[in-house]
Short mmCIF file of C-alpha atoms and ligand atoms in Angstrom, two decimals:
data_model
loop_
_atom_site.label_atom_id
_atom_site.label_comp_id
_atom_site.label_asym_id
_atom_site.label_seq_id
_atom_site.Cartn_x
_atom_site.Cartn_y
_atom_site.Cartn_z
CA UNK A 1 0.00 0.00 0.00
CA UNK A 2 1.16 3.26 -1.07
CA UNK A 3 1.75 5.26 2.13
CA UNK A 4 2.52 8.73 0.10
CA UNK A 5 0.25 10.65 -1.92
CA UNK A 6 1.26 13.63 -4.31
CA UNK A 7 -1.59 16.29 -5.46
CA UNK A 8 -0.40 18.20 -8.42
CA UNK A 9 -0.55 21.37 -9.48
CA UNK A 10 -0.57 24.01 -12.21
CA UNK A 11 2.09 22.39 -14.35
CA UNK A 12 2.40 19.34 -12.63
CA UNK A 13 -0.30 16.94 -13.98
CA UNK A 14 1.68 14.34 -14.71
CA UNK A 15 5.07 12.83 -12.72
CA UNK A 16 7.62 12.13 -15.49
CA UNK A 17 9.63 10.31 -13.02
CA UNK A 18 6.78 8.07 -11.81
CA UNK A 19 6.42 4.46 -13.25
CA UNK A 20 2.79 4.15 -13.30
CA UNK A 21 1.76 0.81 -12.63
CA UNK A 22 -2.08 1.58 -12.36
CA UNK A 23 -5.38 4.22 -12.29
CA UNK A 24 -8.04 3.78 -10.19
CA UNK A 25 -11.94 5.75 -10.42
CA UNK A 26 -12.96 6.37 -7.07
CA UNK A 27 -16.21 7.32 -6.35
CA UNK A 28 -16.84 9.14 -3.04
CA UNK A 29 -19.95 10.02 -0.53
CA UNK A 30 -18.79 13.68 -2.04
CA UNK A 31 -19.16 13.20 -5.67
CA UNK A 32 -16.30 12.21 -8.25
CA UNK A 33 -12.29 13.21 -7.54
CA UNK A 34 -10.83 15.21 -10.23
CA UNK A 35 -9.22 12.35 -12.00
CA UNK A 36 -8.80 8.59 -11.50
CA UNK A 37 -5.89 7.95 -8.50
CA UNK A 38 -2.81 7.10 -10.47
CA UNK A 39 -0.47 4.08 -8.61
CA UNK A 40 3.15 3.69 -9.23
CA UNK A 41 6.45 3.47 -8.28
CA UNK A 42 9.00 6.86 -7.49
CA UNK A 43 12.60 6.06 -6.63
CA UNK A 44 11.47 2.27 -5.44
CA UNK A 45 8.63 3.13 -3.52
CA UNK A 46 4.69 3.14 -3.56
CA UNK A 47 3.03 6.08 -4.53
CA UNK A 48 -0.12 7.71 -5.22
CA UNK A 49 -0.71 10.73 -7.70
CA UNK A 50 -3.90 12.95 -7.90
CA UNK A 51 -3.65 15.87 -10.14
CA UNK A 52 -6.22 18.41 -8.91
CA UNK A 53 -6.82 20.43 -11.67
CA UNK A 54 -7.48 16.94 -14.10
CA UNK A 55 -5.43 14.86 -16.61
CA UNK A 56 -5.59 17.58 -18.86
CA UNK A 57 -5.47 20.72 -16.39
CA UNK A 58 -9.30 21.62 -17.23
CA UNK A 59 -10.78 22.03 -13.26
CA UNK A 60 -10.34 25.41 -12.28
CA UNK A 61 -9.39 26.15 -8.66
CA UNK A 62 -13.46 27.34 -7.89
CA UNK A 63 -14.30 23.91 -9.62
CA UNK A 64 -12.29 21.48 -8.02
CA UNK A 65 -14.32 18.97 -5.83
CA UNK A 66 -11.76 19.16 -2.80
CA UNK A 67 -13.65 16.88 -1.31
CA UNK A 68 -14.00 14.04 -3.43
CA UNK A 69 -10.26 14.70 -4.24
CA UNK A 70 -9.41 14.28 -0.54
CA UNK A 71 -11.78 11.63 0.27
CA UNK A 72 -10.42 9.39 -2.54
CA UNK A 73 -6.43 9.70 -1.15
CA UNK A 74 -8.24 8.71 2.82
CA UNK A 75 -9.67 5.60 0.65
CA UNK A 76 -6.58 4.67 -0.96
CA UNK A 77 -5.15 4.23 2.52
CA UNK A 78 -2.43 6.84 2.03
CA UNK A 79 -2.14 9.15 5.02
CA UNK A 80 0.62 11.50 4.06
CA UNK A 81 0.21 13.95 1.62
CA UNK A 82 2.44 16.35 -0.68
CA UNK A 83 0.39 19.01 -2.43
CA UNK A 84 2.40 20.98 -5.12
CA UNK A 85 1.21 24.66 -5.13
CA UNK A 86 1.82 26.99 -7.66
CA UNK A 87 2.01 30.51 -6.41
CA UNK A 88 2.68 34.18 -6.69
CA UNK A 89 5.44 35.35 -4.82
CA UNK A 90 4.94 38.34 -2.74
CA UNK A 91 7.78 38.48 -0.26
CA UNK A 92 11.47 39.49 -2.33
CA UNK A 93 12.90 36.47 -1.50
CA UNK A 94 10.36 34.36 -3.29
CA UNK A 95 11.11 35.57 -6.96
CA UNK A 96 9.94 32.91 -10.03
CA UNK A 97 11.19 29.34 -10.46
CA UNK A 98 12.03 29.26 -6.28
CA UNK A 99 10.39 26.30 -3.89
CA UNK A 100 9.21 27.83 -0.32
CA UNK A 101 7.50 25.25 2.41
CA UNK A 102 4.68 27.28 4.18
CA UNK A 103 4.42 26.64 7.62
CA UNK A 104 0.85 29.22 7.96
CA UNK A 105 -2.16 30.06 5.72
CA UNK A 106 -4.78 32.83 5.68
CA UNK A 107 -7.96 32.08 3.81
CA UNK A 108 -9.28 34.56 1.19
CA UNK A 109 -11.69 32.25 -0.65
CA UNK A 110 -15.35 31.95 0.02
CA UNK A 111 -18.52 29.70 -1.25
CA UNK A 112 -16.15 26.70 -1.52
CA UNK A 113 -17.85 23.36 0.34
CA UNK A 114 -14.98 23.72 3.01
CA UNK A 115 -15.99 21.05 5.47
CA UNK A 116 -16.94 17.13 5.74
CA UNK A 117 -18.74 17.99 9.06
CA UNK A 118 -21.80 19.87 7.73
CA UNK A 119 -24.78 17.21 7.19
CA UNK A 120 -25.74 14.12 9.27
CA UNK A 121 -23.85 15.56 12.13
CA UNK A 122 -24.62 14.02 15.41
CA UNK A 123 -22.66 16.81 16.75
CA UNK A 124 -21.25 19.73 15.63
CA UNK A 125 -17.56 19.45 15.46
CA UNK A 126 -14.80 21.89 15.12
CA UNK A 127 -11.03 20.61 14.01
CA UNK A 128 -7.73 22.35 15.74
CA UNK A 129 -6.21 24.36 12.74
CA UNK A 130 -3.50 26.40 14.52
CA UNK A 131 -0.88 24.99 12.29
CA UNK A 132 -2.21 24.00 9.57
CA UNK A 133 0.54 22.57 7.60
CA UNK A 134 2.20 19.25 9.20
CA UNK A 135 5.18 19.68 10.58
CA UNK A 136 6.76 16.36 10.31
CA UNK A 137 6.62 16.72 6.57
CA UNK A 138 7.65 20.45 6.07
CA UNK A 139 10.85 19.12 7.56
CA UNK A 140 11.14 16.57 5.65
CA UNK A 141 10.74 18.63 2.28
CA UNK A 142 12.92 20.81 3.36
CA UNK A 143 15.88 18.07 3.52
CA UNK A 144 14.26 16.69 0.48
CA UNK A 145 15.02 20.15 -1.45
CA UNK A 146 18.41 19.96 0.59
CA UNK A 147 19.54 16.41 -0.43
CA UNK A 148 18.85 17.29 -4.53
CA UNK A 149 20.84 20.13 -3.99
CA UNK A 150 18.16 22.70 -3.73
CA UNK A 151 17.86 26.50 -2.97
CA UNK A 152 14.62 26.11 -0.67
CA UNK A 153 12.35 28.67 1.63
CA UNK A 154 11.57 27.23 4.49
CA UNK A 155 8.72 28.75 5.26
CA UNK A 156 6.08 31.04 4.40
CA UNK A 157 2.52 32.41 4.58
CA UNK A 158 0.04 31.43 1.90
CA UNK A 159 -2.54 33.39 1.13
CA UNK A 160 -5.35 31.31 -0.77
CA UNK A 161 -7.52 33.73 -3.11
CA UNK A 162 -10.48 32.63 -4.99
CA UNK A 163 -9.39 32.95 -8.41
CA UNK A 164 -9.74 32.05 -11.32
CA UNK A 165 -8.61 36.19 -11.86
CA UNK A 166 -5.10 36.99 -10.47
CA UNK A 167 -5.07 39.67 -8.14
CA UNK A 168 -5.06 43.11 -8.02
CA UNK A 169 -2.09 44.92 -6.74
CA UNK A 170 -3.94 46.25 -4.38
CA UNK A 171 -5.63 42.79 -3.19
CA UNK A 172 -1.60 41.76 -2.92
CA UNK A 173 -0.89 44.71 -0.93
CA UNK A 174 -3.38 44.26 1.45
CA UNK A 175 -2.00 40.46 1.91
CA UNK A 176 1.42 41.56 2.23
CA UNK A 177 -0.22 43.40 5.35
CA UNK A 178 -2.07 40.65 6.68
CA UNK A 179 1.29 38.79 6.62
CA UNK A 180 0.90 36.94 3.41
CA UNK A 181 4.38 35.99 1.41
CA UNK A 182 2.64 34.18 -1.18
CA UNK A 183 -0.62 33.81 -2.97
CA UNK A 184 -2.23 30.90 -4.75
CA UNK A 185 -5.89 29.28 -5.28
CA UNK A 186 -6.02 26.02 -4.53
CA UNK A 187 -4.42 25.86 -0.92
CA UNK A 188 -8.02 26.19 0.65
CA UNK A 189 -9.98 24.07 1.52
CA UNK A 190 -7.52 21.36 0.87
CA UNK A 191 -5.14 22.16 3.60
CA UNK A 192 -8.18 22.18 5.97
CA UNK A 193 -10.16 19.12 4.53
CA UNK A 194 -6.94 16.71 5.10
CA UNK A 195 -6.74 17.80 8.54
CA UNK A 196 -10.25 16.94 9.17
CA UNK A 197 -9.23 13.40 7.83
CA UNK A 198 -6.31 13.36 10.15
CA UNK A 199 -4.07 13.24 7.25
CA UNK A 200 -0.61 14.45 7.48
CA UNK A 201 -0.55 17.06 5.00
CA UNK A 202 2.26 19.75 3.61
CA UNK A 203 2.72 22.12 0.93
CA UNK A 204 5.32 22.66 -1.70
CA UNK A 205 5.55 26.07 -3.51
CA UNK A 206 6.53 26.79 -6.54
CA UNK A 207 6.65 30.41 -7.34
CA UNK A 208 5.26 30.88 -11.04
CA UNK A 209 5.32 34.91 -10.82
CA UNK A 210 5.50 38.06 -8.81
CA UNK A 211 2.44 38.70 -7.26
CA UNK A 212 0.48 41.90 -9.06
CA UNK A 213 2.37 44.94 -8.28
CA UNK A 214 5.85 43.38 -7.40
CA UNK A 215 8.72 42.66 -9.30
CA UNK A 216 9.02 45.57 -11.52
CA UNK A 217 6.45 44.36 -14.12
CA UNK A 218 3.25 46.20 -15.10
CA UNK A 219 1.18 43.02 -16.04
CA UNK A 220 1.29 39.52 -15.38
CA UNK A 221 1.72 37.31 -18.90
CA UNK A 222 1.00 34.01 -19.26
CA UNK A 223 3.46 32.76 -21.69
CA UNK A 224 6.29 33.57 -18.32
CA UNK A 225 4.30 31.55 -15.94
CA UNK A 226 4.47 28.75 -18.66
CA UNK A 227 7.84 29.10 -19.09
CA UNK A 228 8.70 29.67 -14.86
CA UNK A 229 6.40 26.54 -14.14
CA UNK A 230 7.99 24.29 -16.49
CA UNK A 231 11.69 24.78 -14.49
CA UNK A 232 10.10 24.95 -10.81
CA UNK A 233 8.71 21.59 -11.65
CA UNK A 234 11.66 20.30 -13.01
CA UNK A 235 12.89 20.98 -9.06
CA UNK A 236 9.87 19.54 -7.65
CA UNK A 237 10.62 16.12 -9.25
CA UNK A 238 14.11 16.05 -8.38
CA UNK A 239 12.93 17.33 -4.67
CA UNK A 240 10.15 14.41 -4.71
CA UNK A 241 12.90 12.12 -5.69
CA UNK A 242 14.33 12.44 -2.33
CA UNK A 243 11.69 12.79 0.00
CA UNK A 244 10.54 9.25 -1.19
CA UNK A 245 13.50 7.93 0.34
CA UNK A 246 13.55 10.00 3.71
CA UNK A 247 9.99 9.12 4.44
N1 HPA B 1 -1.97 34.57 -7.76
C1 HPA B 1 -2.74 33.53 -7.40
N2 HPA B 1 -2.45 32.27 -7.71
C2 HPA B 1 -1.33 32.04 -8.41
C3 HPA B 1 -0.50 33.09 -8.82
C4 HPA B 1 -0.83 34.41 -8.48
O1 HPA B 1 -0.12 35.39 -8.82
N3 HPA B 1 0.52 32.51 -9.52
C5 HPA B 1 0.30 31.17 -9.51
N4 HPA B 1 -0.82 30.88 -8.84
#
C-alpha cells in the first residue's frame, strides 16, 4: 500500500519520473475526484498521484471537488500527503522558479464546500487548525530540497484567493499586510479538509510569478508563468525524488 500521496498542481499533472503501474476511479460520498488515482512506483517506492486540476489541467481552482479529491487519497489508505502549489510570490525572496515550504495560511476564498462535518452531524464538530501545515513533513521537504541540492524557503505564509482572476495589486498589498508571502488558489480548503481526515498534509511552492504589483512588471503574462512553471517543476521532481527515500 502506497503510504505517500502527491496532489499536483498548475504544471504538474503528470510525474515524469513516476512508473505508473495503475489508475483507479474512485467514487466518493462527495461526488467524483478530479481524476482517477494514479499508482506507481517513485525512486522504489509506492506512490499515489492525484492531479487536482485533471489529466488535462481543465478544473479550475473554484471547480475542483476538494472533497471528493481528498476523500479518494483517505480511501486509498495513504495518510501522508504532498500538495504541489503553484504561487505568486509576494515576499522578495520568493522571486519565479524558487520552492518555499509554508508553515501558515490565511484564507481569502469563500462559497467553496470547506468542510466534511456539515450534514448528518450528530454533533457539531470543530477541528484544531493552529498549524495547519504538518510539521513532520515540512521538515522533511525541506531536507528533500536539501539532499537534490536545492535552494529552498523554508517557510512562508500562503494566502489562498479565490481565483480564477489573479489579483489586483492592491488585493496583494493588502496580503502583504495581513502577513501573506505568497498567494495561490487552490491551498483552501484542501489544507483544511486533510486535517479533518487526520491526514498528514504539507505544501510545496513553486513560485510561477510576482504577485500583481511586485517585481518591476506592469502586467502579469502568461506565456512567463508557462515558461517559470515548467523549471520549478523540473525541481519539484528532483525534490520528490528524495523525500521518497527519507519518508
Ligand atoms: N496569484 C494567485 N495564484 C497564483 C499566482 C498568483 O499570482 N501565480 C500562480 N498561482
Amino acid at each position: 500500500m502506497a503510504e505517500l500521496a502527491i496532489i499536483g498542481g498548475t504544471g504538474l499533472a503528470s510525474l515524469a519520473n513516476l512508473q505508473i503501474t495503475r489508475r483507479e476511479v474512485i467514487h466518493t460520498p462527495y461526488g467524483e475526484p478530479s481524476g482517477p488515482v494514479i499508482y506507481g512506483v517513485l525512486s522504489g517506492k509506492d506512490v499515489i498521484f492525484l492531479p487536482r486540476h485533471g489529466a488535462g489541467h481543465t478544473i479550475p481552482p473554484h471547480k475542483i471537488n476538494y472533497r471528493a479529491n481528498i476523500c479518494a487519497i483517505q480511501q486509498t489508505g495513504a495518510q501522508n500527503v504532498i500538495a504541489i502549489a503553484s504561487v505568486g510570490g509576494i515576499h522578495p525572496v520568493l522571486n519565479p522558479a524558487s520552492l518555499a515550504i509554508p508553515h501558515q495560511l490565511i484564507d481569502y476564498t469563500w462559497s467553496r464546500v470547506s468542510t466534511f462535518f456539515e450534514e448528518n452531524l450528530t454533533r457539531v464538530t470543530h477541528i484544531d487548525f493552529s498549524h495547519p501545515y504538518d510539521d513532520t513533513m515540512r521538515a522533511l521537504l525541506i531536507n528533500a530540497c536539501t539532499g537534490a541540492n536545492l535552494d529552498v524557503c523554508p517557510n512562508g505564509v500562503y494566502g489562498a484567493t479565490q481565483g480564477p482572476r489573479l489579483e489586483t495589486a492592491a488585493e496583494i498589498d493588502r496580503m502583504e499586510k495581513d502577513g501573506c508571502t505568497m498567494v495561490g488558489m487552490t491551498g483552501m480548503p484542501e489544507a483544511a479538509l486533510a486535517r479533518e481526515l487526520g491526514l498528514n498534509y504539507a505544501a510545496c511552492a513553486v513560485v510561477a510569478n510576482w504577485a500583481a504589483g511586485r517585481g518591476g512588471s506592469a502586467v502579469i503574462k502568461m506565456e512567463d508563468i508557462e515558461d517559470t512553471l515548467n523549471q520549478g517543476m523540473e525541481k519539484v521532481r528532483k525534490m520528490l525524488e528524495q523525500f521518497v527515500l527519507l519518508i
